[in-house]
XYZ file of C-alpha atoms in Angstrom:
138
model
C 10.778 -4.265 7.598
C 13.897 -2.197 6.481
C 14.850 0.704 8.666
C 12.734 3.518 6.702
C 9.643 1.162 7.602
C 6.585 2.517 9.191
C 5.815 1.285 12.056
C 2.001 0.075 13.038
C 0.223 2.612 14.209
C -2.032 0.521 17.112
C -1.683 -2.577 18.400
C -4.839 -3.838 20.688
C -3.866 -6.622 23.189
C -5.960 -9.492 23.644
C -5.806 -12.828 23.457
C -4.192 -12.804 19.852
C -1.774 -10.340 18.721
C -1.401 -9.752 14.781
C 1.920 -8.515 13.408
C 1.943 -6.093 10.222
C 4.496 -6.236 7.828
C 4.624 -4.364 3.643
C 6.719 -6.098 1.492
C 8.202 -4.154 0.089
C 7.349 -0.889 1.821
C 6.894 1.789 -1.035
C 4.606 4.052 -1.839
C 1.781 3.234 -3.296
C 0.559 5.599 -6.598
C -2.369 4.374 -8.585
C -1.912 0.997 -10.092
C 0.729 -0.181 -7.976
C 0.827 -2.493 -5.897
C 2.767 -4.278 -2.841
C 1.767 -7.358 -0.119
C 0.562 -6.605 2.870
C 1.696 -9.876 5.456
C -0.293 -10.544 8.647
C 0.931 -12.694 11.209
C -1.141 -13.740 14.209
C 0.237 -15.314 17.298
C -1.378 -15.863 20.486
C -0.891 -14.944 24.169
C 2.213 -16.555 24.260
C 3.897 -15.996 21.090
C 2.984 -19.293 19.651
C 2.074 -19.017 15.615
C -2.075 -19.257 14.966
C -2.544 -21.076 11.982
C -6.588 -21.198 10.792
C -7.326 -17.496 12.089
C -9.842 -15.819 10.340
C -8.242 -12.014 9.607
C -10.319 -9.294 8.151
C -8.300 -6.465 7.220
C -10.263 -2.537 6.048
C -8.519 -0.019 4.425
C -9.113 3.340 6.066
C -10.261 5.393 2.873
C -10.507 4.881 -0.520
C -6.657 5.191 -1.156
C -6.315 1.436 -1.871
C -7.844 -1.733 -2.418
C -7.098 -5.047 -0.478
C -7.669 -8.182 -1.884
C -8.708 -10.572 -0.454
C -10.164 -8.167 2.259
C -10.171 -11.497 4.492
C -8.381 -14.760 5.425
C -7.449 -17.410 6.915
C -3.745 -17.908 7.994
C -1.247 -20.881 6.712
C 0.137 -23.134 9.050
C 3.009 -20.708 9.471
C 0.144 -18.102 10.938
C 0.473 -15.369 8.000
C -1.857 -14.244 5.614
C -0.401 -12.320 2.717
C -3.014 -9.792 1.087
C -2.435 -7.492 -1.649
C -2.994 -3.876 -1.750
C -3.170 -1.799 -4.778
C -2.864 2.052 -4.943
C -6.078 3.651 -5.775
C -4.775 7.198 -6.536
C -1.929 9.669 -6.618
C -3.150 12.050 -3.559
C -0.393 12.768 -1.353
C -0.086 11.683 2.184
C -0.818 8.306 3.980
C -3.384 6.366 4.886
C -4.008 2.656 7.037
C -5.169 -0.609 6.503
C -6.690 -2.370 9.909
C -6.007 -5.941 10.477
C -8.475 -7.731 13.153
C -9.453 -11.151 14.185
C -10.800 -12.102 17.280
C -9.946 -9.182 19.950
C -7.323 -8.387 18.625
C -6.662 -5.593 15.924
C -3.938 -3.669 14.397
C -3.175 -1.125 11.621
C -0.436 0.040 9.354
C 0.531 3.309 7.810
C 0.809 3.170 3.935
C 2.387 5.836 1.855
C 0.943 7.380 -1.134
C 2.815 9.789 -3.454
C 2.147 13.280 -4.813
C 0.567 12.616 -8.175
C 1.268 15.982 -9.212
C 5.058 15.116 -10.048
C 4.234 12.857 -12.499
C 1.615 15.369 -14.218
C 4.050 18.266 -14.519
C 6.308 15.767 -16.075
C 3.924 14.533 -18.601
C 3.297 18.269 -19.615
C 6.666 19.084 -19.677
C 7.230 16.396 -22.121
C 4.260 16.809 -24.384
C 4.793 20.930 -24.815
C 8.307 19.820 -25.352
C 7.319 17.799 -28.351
C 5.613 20.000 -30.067
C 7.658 22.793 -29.417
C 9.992 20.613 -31.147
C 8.119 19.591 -33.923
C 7.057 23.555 -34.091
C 11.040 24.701 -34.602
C 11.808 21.919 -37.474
C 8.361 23.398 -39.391
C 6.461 20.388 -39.569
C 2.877 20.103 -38.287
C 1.889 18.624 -35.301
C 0.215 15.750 -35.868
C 2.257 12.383 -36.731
């Protein structure tokens, strides 16, 4: 994770322990979308390969698919999330297997930018099209 990362949120100790990681980490507007890699170890730090992960998102902000898993031989799952809508704020996507569970913050931008701009263009048009004395239609 780069520097401007969020950090997971919770991290429940048990006999696993699942690590979190976007890539990239970017917001997350409707239609895009980013991976979301779990990697599970256990007690001692050794790599789990064959865990079962089920991952939930928190609201319906985004999708994950596949919303479960097993992990490669290197112990990571990669699932992909996809933005669901422009609403500003964040939400979180749990990870769990066994006893052990964790969750990560995802970003989601403020729709309302990209509105104002598409208005802004489209009254600009036909205020254009209004100065040269043609009609609006094309």
């Amino acid at each position: 994770m780069g520097p401007d990362a969020e950090q997971p949120i919770k991290n429940t100790a048990g006999e696993a322990r699942i690590e979190l990681e976007l890539l990239p980490d970017k917001e997350l507007g409707k239609g895009d979308k980013t991976t979301l890699r779990a990697t599970v170890r256990d007690q001692n730090g050794a790599l789990l390969p064959a865990a079962t992960v089920n991952f939930a998102a928190a609201d319906g902000r985004v999708t994950i698919s596949p919303a479960s898993g097993s992990t490669g031989p290197s112990g990571a799952l990669d699932v992909t999330l996809e933005g669901r809508t422009n609403s500003k704020g964040t939400t979180s996507v749990e990870a769990t297997v066994a006893d052990a569970a964790n969750t990560v913050r995802v970003r989601v931008p403020d729709g309302s930018v990209f509105l104002w701009a598409v208005v802004t263009l489209v009254l600009l048009w036909f205020s254009s099209r209004a100065g040269s004395g043609q009609k609006g239609n094309a």
